[in-house]
XYZ file of C-alpha atoms in Angstrom:
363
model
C 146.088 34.900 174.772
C 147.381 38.174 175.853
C 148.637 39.237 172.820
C 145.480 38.603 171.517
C 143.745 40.880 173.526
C 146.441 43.783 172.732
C 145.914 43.367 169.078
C 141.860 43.636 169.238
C 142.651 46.939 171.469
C 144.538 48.411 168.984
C 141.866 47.734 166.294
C 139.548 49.668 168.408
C 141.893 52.753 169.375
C 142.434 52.600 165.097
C 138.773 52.593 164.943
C 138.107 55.425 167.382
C 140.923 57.427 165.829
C 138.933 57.361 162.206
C 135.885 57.844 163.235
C 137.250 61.489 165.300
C 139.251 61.478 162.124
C 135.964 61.546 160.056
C 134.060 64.270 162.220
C 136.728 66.136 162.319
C 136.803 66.609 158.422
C 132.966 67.406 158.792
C 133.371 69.890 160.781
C 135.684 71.676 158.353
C 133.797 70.896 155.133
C 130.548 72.558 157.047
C 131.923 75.515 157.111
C 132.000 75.792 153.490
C 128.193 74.817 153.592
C 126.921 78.808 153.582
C 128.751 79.461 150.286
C 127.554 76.113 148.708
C 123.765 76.894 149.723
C 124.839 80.703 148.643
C 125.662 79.293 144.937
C 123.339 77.408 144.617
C 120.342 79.532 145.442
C 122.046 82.093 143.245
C 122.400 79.809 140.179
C 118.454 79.094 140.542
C 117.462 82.593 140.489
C 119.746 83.111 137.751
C 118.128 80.319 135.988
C 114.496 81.538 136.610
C 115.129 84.854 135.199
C 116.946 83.390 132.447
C 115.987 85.127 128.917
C 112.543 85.034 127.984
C 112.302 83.695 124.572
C 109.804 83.405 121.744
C 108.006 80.909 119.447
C 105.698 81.149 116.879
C 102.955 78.539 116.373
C 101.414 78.276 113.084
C 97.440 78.998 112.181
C 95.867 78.129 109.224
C 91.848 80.009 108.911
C 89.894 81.097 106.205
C 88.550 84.508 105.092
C 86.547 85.792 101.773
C 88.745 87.608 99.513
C 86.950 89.983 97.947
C 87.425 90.614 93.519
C 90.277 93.422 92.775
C 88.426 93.958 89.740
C 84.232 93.597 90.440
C 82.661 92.734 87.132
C 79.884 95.431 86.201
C 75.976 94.225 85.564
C 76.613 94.873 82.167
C 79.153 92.406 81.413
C 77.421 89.567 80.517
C 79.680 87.943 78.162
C 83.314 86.491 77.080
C 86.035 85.378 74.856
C 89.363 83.782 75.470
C 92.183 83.933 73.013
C 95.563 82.449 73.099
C 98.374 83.741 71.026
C 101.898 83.054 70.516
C 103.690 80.369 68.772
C 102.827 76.505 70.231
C 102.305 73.061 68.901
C 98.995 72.648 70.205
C 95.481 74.352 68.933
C 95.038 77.862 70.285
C 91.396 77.654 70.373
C 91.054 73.877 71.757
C 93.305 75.493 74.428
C 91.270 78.627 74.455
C 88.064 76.700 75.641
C 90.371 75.606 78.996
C 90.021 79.239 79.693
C 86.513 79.876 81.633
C 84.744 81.941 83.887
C 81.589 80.596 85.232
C 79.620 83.538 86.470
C 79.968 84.703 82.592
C 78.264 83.054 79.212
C 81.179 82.664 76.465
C 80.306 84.293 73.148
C 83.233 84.410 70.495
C 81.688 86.731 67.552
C 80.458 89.867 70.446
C 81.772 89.316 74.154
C 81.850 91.706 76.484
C 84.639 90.736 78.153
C 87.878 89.566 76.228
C 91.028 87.581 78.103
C 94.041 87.040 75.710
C 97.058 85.072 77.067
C 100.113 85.501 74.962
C 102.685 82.664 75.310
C 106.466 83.926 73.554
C 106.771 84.068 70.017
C 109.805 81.720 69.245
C 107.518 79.156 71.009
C 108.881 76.478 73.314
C 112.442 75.858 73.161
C 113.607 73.884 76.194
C 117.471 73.905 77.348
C 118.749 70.184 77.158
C 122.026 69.664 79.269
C 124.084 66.694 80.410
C 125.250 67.073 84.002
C 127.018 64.647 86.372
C 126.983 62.990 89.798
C 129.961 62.630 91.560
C 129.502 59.175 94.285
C 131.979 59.665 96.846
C 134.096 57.384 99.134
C 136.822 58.555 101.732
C 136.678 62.232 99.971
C 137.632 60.738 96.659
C 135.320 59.960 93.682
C 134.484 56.450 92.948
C 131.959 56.257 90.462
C 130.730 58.674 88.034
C 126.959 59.217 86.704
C 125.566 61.086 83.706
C 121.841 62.427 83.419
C 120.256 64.644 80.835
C 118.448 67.592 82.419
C 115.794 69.528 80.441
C 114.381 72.958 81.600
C 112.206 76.289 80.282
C 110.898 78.940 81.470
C 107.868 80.846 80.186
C 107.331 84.966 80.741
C 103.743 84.956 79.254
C 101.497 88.138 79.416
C 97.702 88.362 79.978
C 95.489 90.870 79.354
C 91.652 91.248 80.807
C 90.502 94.012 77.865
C 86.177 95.489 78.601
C 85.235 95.117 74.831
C 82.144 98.038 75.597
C 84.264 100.442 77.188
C 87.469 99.295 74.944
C 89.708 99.833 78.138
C 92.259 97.156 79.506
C 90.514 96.169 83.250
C 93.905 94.319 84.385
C 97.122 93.082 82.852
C 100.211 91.289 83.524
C 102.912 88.507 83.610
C 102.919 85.131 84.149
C 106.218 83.137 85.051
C 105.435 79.801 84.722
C 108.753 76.729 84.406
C 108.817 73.024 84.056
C 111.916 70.974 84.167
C 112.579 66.920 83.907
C 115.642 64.758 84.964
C 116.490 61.476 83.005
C 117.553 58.425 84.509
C 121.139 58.045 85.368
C 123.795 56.712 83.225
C 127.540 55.483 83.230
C 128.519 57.788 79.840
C 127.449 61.082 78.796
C 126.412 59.300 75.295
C 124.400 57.165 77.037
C 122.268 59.550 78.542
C 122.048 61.428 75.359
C 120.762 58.355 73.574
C 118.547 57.825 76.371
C 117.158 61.600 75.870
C 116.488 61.549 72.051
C 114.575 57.430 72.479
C 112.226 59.533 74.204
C 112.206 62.530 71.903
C 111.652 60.245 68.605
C 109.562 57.376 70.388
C 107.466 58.816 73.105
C 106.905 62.477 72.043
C 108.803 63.983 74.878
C 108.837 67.557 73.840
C 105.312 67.361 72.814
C 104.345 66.406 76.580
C 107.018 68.661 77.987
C 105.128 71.494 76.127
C 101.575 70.468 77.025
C 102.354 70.573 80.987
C 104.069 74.046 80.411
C 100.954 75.721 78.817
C 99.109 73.949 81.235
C 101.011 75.505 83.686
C 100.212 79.150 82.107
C 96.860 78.531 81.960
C 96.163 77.496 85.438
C 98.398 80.486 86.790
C 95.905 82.654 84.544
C 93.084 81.089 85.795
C 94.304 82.377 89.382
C 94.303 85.719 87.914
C 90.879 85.195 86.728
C 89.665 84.429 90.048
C 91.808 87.053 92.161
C 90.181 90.003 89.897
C 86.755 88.778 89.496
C 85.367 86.668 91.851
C 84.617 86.189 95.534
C 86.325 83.537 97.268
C 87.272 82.113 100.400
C 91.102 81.710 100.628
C 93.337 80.026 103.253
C 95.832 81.840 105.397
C 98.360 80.146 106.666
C 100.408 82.750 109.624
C 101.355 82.116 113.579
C 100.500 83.197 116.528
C 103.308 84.208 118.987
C 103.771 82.508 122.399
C 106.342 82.307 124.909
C 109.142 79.482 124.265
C 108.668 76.716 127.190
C 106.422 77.046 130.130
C 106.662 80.839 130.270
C 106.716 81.418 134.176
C 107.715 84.838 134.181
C 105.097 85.537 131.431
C 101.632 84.106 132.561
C 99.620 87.075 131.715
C 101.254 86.751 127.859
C 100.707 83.048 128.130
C 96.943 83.642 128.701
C 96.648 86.290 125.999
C 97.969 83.346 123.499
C 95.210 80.589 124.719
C 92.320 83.611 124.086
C 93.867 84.310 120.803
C 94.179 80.928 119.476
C 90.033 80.631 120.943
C 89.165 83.360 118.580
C 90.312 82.208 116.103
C 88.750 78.093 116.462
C 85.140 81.001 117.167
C 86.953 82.776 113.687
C 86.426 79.880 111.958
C 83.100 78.558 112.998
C 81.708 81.844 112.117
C 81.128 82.571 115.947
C 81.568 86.382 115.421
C 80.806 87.590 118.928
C 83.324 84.835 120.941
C 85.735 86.066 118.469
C 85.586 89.915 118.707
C 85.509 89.720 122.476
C 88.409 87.107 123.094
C 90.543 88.801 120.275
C 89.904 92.062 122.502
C 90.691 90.263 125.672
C 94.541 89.558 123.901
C 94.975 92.927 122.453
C 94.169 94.427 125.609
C 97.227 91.923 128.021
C 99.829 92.508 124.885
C 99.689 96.198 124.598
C 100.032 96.097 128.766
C 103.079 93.852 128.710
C 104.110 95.962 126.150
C 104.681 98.911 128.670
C 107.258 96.442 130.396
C 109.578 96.759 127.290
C 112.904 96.830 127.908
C 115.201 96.375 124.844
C 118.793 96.972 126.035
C 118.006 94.328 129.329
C 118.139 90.663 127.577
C 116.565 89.358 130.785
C 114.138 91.647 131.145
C 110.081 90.476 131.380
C 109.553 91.808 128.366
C 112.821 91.960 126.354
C 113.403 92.015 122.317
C 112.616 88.957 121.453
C 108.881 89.637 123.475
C 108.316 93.150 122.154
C 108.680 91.728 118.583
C 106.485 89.183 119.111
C 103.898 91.135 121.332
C 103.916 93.469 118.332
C 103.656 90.749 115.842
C 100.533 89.648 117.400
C 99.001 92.967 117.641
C 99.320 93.198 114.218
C 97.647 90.053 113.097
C 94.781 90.290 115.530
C 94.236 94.094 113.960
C 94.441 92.394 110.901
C 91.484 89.661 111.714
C 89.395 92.540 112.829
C 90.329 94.530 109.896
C 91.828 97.297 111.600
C 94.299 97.789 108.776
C 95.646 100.774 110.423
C 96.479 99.621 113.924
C 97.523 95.833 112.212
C 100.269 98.010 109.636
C 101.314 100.750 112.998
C 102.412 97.427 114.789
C 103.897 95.882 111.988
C 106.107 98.731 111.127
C 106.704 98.171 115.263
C 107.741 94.795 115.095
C 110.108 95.341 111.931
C 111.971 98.167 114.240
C 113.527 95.312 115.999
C 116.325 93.521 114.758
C 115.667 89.978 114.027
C 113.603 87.747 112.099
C 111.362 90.317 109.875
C 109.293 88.361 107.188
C 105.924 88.036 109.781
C 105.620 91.565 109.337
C 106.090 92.006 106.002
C 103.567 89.379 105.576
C 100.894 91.187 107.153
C 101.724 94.174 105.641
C 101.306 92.613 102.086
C 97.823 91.061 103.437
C 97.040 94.589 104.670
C 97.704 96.453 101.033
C 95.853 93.765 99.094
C 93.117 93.740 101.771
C 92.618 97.682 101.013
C 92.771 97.664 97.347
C 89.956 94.598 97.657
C 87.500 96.267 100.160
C 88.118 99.833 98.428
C 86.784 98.234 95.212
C 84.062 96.544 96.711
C 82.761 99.501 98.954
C 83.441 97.486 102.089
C 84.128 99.896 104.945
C 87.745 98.806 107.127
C 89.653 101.426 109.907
């Protein structure tokens, strides 16, 4: 009985001991606490002003492109002619060739289109390649195929029969190529190739979608230098990557943009011109926050591109082509990813040519 009480007073002198054991080790470990909180509240601040980064969100509208090459009153009148050497009948082919806002008159057009496809006519490259099935990095099992390509540098040429001057000319690149079904031998896919040469008139066909080809490319150029159309644009609009806390003001200037250009394309010119304005006006202030050399930095590279980038295009939809190129030529200054830019500068120099041939007034 006695012993029994010594034993369960032990347990509770062992259990005291821990427990001052325990508070003891507390107390040391708090005084570490200050640092911990320290590093911690320094990691989050590090985080929030981590680098601002940028993203580009594609936008597809629609604008009138105007003719390169405005047809006079007094052409009234066509002909199309296709030369070069071909399989198929130049003037059934010919007749594919229109222009609807013009009459077509063969023996005295006004206008004359010639297409000129090469002279040694269509001689497509046959070869037999392979594919190689792989297992563990060695080859198991090999295929055979017969591959047939060509490629077409035809030439067109827009003559004014009146005037007896050439109103546009030049080159069309058009290519068409065809892979057989796979076979175990190379002769095998040879004989494969010529069944459909001698049974099914393969070269014929192969022929017939590669004028095709040329002829819808030319129609393009038809279009492009005589009529007025409405064309699709397909760009982005910069934002800021993420939620964008440090950039709210840029944020905002994204939203109006992408509004003006939803007001762009239900013809709601006055929403347009003023939210537009609104944007232009928050990116050129954020741009005074530049700061190249500091990658964490409100506005650092990767912003200033972009805040130039979006100057340009919103120049571009109000056809400020002077302003929309300055900002371009900005935003290519900084190293990175340059092909937005060069974009809009391309829209900007056919926009010009267009609008100078049309009398259209642009800045």
């Amino acid at each position: 009985m006695t012993s029994g009480k010594i034993s369960q007073t032990k347990n509770y002198n062992n259990s005291a001991t821990t427990i001052a054991e325990f508070y003891d080790e507390l107390l040391k470990t708090m005084k570490y606490l200050p640092l911990f909180l320290a590093f911690v509240f320094a990691t989050s601040l590090s985080f929030a002003q981590r680098k601002p980064n940028d993203q580009y969100v594609p936008v597809k509208f629609k604008e009138i492109q105007y003719p390169l090459n405005p047809l006079s009153d007094e052409i009234k009148t066509y002909t199309a002619v296709l030369e070069g050497r071909m399989s198929y009948d130049e003037a059934k082919l010919s007749n594919l060739i229109i222009i609807k806002s013009l009459k077509r008159d063969n023996e005295n057009p006004d206008l004359t289109i010639r297409v000129k496809v090469p002279d040694e006519g269509f001689k497509p490259k046959v070869e037999v390649k392979k594919r190689e099935e792989t297992k563990k990095g060695k080859v198991v099992r090999t295929y055979y195929y017969v591959h047939v390509s060509e490629v077409y540098n035809a030439r067109y040429t827009f003559y004014n029969t009146k005037t007896d001057k050439v109103i546009a000319e030049g080159n069309i690149f058009a290519s068409v190529q065809k892979d057989f079904k796979e076979t175990r031998t190379k002769r095998a896919a040879m004989q494969d190739y010529k069944n459909a040469v001698e049974k099914n008139n393969f070269l014929m066909n192969f022929e017939k979608k590669m004028l095709f080809k040329v002829l819808k490319k030319n129609y393009n150029q038809l279009r492009s230098h005589f009529e007025k159309m409405s064309v699709e644009r397909d760009l982005g609009v910069g934002k800021v990557k993420g939620k964008g806390d440090r950039l709210p003001d840029v944020q905002k200037a994204y939203k109006l943009a992408n509004e003006a250009i939803e007001a762009f394309k239900m013809k709601g010119k006055e929403a347009f011109t003023k939210k537009l304005n609104e944007s232009i006006d928050i990116w050129k202030k954020a741009l005074t926050e530049s700061d190249l050399k500091k990658r964490k930095s409100r506005v650092n590279d990767r912003i200033t591109r972009m805040l130039n980038y979006n100057l340009s295009l919103a120049y571009y939809l109000l056809n400020d082509l002077t302003n929309s190129r300055k900002f371009a030529q900005e935003c290519k200054k900084i190293k990175g990813v340059r092909y937005r830019a060069n974009e809009i500068i391309k829209l900007c120099k056919d926009k010009e040519k267009r609008y100078k041939a049309n009398n259209i007034q642009f800045n």
